[in-house]
PDB file of C-alpha atoms and ligand atoms in Angstrom:
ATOM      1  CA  UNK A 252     -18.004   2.794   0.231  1.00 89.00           C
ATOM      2  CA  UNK A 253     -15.137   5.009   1.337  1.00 96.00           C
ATOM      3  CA  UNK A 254     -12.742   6.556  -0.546  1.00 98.00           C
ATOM      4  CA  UNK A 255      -8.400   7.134   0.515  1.00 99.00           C
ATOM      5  CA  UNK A 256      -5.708   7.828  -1.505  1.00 99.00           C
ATOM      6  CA  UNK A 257      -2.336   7.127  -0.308  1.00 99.00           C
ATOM      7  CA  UNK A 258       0.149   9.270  -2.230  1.00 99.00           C
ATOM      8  CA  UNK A 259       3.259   6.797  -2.846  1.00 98.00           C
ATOM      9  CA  UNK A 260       6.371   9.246  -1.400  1.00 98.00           C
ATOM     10  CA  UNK A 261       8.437   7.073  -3.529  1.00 98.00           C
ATOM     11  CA  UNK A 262       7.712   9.454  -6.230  1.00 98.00           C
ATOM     12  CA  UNK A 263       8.254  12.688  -4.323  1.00 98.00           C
ATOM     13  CA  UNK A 264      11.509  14.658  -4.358  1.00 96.00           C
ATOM     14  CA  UNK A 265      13.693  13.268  -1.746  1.00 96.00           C
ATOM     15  CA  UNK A 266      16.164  16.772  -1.715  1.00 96.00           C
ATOM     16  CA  UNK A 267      12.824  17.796  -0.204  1.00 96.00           C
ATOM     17  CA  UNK A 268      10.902  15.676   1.348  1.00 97.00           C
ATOM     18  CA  UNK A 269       9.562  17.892   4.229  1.00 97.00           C
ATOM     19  CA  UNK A 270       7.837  20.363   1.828  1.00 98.00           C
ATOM     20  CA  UNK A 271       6.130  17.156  -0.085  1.00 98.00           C
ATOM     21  CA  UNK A 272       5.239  15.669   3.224  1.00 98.00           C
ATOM     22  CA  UNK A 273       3.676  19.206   4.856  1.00 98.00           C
ATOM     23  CA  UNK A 274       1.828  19.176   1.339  1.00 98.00           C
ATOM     24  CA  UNK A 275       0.462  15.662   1.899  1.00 98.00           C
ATOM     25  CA  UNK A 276      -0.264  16.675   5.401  1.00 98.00           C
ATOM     26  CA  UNK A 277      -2.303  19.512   4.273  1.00 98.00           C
ATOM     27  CA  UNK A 278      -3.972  17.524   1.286  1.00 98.00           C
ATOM     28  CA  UNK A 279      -7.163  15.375   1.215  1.00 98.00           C
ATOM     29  CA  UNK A 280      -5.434  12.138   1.050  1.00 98.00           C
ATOM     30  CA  UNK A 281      -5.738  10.408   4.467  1.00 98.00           C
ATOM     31  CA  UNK A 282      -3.057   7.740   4.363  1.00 99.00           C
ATOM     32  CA  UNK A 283       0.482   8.282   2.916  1.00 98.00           C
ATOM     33  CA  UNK A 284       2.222   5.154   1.131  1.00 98.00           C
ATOM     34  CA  UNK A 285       5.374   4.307   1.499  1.00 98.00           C
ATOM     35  CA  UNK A 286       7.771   1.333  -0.309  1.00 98.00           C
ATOM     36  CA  UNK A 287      10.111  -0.131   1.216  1.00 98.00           C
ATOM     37  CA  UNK A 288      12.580  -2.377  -1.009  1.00 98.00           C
ATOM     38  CA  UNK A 289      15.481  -4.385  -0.396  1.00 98.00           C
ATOM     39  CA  UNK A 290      17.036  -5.593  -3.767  1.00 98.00           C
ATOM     40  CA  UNK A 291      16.351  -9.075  -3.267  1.00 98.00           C
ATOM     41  CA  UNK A 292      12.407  -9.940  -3.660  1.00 98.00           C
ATOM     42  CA  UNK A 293      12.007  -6.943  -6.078  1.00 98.00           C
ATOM     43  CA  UNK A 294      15.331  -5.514  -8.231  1.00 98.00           C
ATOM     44  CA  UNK A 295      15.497  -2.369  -6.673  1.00 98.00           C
ATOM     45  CA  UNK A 296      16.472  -0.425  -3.453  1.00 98.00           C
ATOM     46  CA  UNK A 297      14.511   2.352  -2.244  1.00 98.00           C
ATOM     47  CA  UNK A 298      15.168   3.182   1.525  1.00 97.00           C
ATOM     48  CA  UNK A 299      14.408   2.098   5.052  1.00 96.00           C
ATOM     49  CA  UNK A 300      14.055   3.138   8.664  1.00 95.00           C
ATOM     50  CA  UNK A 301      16.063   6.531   8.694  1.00 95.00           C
ATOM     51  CA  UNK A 302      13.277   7.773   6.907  1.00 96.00           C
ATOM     52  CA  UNK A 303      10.173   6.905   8.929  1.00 97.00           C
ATOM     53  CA  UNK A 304      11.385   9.301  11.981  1.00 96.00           C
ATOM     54  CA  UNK A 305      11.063  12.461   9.695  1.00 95.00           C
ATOM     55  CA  UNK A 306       8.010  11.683   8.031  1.00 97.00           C
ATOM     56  CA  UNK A 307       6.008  10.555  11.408  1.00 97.00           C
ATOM     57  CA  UNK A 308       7.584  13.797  12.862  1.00 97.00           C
ATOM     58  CA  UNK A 309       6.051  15.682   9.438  1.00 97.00           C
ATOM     59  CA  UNK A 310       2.222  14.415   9.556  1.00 98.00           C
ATOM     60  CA  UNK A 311      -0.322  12.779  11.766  1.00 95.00           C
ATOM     61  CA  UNK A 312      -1.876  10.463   8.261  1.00 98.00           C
ATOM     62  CA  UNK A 313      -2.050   7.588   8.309  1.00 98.00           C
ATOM     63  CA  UNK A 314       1.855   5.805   7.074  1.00 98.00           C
ATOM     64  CA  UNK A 315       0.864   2.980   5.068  1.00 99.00           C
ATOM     65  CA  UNK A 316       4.059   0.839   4.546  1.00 98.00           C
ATOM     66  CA  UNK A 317       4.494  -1.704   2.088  1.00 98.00           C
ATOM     67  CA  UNK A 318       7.074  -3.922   2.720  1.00 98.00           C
ATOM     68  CA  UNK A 319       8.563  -5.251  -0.527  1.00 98.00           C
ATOM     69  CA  UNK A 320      11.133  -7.105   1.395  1.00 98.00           C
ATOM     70  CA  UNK A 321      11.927 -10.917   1.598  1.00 98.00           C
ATOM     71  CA  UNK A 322      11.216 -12.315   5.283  1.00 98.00           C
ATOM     72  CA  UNK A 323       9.337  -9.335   6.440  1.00 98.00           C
ATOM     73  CA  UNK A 324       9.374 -10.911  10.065  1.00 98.00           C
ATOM     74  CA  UNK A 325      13.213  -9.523  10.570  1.00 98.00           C
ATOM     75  CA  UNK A 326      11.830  -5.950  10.173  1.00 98.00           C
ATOM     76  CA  UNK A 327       8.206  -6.035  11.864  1.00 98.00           C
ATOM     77  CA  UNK A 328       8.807  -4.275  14.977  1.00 98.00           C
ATOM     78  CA  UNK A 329      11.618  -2.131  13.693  1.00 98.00           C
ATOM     79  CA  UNK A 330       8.990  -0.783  11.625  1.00 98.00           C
ATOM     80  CA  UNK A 331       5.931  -0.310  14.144  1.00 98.00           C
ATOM     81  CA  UNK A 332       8.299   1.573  16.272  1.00 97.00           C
ATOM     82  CA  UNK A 333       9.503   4.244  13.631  1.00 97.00           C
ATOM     83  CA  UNK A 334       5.743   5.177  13.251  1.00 97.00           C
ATOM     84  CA  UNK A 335       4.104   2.647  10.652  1.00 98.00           C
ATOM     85  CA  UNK A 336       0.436   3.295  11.300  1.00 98.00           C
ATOM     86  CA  UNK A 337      -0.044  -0.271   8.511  1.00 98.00           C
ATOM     87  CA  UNK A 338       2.167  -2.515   7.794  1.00 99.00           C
ATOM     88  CA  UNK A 339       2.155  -4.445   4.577  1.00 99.00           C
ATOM     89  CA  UNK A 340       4.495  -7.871   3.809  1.00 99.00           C
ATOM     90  CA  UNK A 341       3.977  -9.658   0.773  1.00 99.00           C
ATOM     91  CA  UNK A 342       2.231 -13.102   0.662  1.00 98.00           C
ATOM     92  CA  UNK A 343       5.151 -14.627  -1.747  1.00 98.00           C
ATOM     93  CA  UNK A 344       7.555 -12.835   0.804  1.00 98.00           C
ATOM     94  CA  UNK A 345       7.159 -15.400   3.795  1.00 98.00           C
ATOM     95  CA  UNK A 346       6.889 -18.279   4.751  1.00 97.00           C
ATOM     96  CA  UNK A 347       4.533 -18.148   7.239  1.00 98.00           C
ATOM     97  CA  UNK A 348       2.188 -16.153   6.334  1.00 98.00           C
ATOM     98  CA  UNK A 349       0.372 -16.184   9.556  1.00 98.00           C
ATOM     99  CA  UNK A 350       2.517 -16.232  11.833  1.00 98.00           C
ATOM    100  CA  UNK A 351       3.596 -12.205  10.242  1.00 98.00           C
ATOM    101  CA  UNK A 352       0.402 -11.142  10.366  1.00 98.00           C
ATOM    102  CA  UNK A 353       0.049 -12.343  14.163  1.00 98.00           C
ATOM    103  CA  UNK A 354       3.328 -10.695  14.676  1.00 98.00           C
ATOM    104  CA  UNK A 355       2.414  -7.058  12.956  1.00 98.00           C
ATOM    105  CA  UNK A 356      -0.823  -7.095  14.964  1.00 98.00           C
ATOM    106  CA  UNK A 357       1.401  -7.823  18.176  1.00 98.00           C
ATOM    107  CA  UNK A 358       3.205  -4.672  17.245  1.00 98.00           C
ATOM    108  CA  UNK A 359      -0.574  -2.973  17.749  1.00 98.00           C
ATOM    109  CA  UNK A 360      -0.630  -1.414  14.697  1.00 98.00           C
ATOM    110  CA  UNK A 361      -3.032  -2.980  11.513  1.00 98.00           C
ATOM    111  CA  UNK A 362      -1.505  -5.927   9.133  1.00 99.00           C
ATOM    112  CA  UNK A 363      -2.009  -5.832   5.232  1.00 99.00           C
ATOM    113  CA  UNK A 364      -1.065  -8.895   3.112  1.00 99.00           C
ATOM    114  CA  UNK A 365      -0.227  -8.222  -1.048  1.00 99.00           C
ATOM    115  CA  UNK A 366      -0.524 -10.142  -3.861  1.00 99.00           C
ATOM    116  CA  UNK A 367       1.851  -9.555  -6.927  1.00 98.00           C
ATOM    117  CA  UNK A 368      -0.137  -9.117 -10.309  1.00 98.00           C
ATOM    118  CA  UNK A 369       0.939 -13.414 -10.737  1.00 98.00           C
ATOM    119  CA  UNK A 370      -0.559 -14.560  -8.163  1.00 98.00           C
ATOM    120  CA  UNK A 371      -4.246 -15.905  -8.039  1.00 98.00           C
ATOM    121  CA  UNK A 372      -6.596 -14.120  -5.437  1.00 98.00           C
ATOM    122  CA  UNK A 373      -7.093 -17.811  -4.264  1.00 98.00           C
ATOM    123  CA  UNK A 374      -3.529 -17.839  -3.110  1.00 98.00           C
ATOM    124  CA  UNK A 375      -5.136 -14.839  -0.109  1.00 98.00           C
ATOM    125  CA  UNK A 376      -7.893 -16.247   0.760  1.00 98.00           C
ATOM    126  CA  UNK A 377      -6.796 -18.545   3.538  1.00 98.00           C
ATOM    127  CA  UNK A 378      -5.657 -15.306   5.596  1.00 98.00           C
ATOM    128  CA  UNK A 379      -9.281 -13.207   4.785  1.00 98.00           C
ATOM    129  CA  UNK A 380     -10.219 -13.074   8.098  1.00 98.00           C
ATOM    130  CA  UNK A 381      -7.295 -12.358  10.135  1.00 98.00           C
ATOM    131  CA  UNK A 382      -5.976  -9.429   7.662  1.00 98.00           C
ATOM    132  CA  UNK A 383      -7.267  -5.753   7.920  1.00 98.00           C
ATOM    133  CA  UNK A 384      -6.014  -4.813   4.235  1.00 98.00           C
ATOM    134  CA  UNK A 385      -5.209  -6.821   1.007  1.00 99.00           C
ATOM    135  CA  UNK A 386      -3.214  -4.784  -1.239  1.00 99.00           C
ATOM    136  CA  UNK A 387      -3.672  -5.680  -5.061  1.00 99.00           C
ATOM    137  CA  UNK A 388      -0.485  -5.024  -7.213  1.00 99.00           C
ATOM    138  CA  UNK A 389      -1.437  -3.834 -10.489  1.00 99.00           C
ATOM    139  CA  UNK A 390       2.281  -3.538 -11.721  1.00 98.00           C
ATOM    140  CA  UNK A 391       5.176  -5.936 -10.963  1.00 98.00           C
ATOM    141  CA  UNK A 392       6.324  -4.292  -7.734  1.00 98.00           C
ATOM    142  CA  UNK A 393       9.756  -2.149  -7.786  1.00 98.00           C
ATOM    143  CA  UNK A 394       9.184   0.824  -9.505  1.00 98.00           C
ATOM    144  CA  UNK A 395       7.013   3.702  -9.912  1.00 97.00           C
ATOM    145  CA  UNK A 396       5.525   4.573 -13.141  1.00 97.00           C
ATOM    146  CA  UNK A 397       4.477   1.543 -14.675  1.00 98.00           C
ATOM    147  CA  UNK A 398       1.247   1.425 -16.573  1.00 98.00           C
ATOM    148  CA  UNK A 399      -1.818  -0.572 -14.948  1.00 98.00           C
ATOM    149  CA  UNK A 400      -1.761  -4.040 -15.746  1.00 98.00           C
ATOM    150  CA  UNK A 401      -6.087  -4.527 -16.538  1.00 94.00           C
ATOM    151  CA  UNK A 402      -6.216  -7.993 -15.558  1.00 96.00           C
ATOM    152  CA  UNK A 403      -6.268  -5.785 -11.688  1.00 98.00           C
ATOM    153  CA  UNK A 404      -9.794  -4.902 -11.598  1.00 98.00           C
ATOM    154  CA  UNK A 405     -10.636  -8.481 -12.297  1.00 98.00           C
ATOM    155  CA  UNK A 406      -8.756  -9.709  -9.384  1.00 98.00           C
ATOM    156  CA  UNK A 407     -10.160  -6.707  -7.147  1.00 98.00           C
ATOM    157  CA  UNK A 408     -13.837  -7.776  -7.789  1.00 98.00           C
ATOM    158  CA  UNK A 409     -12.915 -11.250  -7.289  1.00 98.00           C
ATOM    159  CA  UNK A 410     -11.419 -10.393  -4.057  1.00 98.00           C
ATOM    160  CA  UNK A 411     -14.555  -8.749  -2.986  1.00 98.00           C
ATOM    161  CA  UNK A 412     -16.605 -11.414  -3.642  1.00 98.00           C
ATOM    162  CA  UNK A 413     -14.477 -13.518  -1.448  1.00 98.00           C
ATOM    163  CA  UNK A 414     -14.327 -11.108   1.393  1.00 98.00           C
ATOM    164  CA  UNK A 415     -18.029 -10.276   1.621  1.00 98.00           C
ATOM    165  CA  UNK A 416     -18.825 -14.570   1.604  1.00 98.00           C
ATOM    166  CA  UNK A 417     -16.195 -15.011   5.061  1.00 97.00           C
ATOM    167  CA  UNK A 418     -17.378 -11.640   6.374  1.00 97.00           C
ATOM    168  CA  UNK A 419     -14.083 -10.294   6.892  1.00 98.00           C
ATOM    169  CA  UNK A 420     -13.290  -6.705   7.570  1.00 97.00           C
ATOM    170  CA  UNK A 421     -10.270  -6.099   5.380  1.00 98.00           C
ATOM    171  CA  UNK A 422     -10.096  -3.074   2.949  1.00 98.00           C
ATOM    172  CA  UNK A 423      -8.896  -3.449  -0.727  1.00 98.00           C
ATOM    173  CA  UNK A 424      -6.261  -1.285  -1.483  1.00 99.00           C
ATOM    174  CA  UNK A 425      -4.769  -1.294  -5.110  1.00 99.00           C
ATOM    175  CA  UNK A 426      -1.031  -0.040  -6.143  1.00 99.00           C
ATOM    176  CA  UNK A 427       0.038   0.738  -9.632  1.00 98.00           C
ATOM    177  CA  UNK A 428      -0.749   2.385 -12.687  1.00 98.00           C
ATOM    178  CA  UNK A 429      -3.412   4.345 -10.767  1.00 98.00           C
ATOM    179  CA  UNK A 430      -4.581   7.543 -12.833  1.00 98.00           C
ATOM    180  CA  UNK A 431      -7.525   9.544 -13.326  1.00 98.00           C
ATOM    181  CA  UNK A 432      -8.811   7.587 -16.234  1.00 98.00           C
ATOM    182  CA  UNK A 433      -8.580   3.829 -14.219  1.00 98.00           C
ATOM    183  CA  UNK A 434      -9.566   5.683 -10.821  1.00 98.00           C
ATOM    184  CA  UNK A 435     -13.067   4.823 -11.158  1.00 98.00           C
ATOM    185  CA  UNK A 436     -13.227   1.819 -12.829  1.00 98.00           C
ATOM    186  CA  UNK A 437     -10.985   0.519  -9.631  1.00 98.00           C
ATOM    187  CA  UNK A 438     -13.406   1.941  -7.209  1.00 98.00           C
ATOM    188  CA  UNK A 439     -16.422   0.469  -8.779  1.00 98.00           C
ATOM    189  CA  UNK A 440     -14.990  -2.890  -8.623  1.00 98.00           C
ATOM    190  CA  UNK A 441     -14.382  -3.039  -4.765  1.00 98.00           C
ATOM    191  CA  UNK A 442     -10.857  -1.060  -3.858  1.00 98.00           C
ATOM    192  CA  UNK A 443     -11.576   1.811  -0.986  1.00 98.00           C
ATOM    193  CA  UNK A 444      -7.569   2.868  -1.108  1.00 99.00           C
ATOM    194  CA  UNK A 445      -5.941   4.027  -4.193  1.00 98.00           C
ATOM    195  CA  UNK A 446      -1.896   4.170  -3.965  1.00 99.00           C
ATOM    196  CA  UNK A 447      -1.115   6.857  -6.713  1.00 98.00           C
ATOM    197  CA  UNK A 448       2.696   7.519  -7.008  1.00 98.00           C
ATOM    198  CA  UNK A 449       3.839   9.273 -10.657  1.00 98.00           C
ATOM    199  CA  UNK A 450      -0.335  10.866 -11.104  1.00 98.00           C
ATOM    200  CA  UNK A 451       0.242  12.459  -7.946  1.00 98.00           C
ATOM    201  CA  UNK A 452       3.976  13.765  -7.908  1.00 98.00           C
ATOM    202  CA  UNK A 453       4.448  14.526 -11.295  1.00 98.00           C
ATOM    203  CA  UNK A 454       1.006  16.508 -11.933  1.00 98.00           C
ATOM    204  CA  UNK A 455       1.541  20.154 -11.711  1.00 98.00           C
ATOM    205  CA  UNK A 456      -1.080  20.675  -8.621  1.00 98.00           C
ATOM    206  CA  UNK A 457      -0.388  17.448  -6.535  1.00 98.00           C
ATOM    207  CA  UNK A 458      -3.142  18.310  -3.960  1.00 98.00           C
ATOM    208  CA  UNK A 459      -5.500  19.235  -6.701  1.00 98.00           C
ATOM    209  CA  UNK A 460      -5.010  15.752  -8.269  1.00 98.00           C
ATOM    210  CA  UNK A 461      -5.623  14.014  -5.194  1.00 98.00           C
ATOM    211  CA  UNK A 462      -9.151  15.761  -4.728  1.00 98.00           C
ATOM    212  CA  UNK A 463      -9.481  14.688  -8.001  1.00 98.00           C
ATOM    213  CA  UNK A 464      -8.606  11.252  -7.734  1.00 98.00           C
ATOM    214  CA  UNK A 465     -10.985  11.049  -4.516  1.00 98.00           C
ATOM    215  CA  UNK A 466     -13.752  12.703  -7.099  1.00 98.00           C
ATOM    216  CA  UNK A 467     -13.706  11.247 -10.355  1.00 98.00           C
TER     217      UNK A 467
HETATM  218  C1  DX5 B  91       5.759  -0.153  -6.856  1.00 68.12           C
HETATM  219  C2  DX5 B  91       5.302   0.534  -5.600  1.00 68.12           C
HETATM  220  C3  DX5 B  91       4.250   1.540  -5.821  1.00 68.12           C
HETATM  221  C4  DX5 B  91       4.675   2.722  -6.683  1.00 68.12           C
HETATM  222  C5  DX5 B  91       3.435   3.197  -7.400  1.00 68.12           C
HETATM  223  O1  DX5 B  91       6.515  -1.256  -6.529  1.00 68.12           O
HETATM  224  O2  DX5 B  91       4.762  -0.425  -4.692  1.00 68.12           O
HETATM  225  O3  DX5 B  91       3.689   1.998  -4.612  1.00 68.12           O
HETATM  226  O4  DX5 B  91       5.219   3.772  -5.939  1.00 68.12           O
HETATM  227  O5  DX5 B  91       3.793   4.165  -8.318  1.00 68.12           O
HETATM  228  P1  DX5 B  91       2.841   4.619  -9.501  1.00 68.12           P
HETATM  229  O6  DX5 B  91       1.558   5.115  -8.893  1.00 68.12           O
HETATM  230  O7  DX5 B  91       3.627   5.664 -10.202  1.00 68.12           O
HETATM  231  O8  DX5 B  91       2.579   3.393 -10.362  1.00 68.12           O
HETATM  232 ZN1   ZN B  92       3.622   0.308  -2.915  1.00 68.12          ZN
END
């Protein structure tokens, strides 16, 4: 199975966010993650479109955005035409579920549903097929640096299971709590995309830490 990290710029240092994109950009991680919140579905703010220019502008990764907003479908295109390569709503988010994803894939660019660490894989399964990611919270969603919540790895493998029986092509991707010591343990069970936000930024040797969270 393949391997990605997507370095959460949430944690980076927004006085200067160039120099910690052109390290990304540089770096072995092949998608860059990035949170959008609005207050409201998670209690706290982080930014919005005046950022996307600069970073698409900065790299040619992947920009994997995870929109932790409520009603996503206000923001969709907005957000495919600042340069989201992925664009991630939340399941309890909507309500229409499908009718999002049929709208980010309108946009042309790939659609990603999450699940907050409540609720059941079964609650995703219904939208297996036409999804090309499922992104697993492992920490209530709003702020970095929260430790892993284990239940997650459960709840990965289940989701495996569930995509291998309907044959859909969606990649696992997990976010929260990620560090070298649950890296593996997360891989084994089914994720191919690691989010790592606080392990990445606040190690001394960020692109070291990547090539060792792609190694362990
Ligand atoms: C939390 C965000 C995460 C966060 C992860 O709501 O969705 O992407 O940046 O940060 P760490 O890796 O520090 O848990
Ligand atoms: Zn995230």
């Amino acid at each position: 199975m393949k391997r990605i990290i997507s370095p959460s710029v949430l944690s980076a240092d927004f006085g200067h966010l160039a120099d910690d994109i052109a390290m990304l950009d540089r770096s072995e991680a092949e998608w860059i993650h990035i949170d959008v919140m609005d207050g409201v579905f998670v209690p706290n703010i982080s930014f919005g479109f005046p950022l996307m220019p600069p970073m698409r502008k900065g790299t040619r990764k992947v920009l994997d955005t995870h929109l932790m907003i409520i009603n996503p479908e206000r923001y969709v295109e907005r957000f495919a035409k600042a340069g989201a390569d992925i664009i991630t709503v939340h399941l309890e988010a909507t309500e229409d579920p499908r009718a999002v994803i049929e709208q980010i894939k309108k946009t042309g660019v790939k659609a990603g549903m999450s699940i907050k660490p409540k609720t059941p894989v079964s609650a995703i399964v219904p939208y297996l097929n036409d999804l090309d990611l499922v992104l697993i919270m492992s920490v209530e969603p709003g702020f970095g640096g929260q430790s892993f919540i284990e239940g997650s790895i459960e709840k990965v493998a289940e989701l495996k299971r569930e995509i291998d029986r309907c044959g859909s092509q969606a990649v696992i991707e997990i976010d929260g709590g990620i560090t070298l010591d649950n890296a593996a343990e997360v891989y084994a069970a089914g994720c191919e995309v690691l989010v790592a936000g606080s392990t990445v930024f606040a190690s001394p040797d960020p692109e070291a830490t990547i090539h060792k969270l792609l190694n362990v």
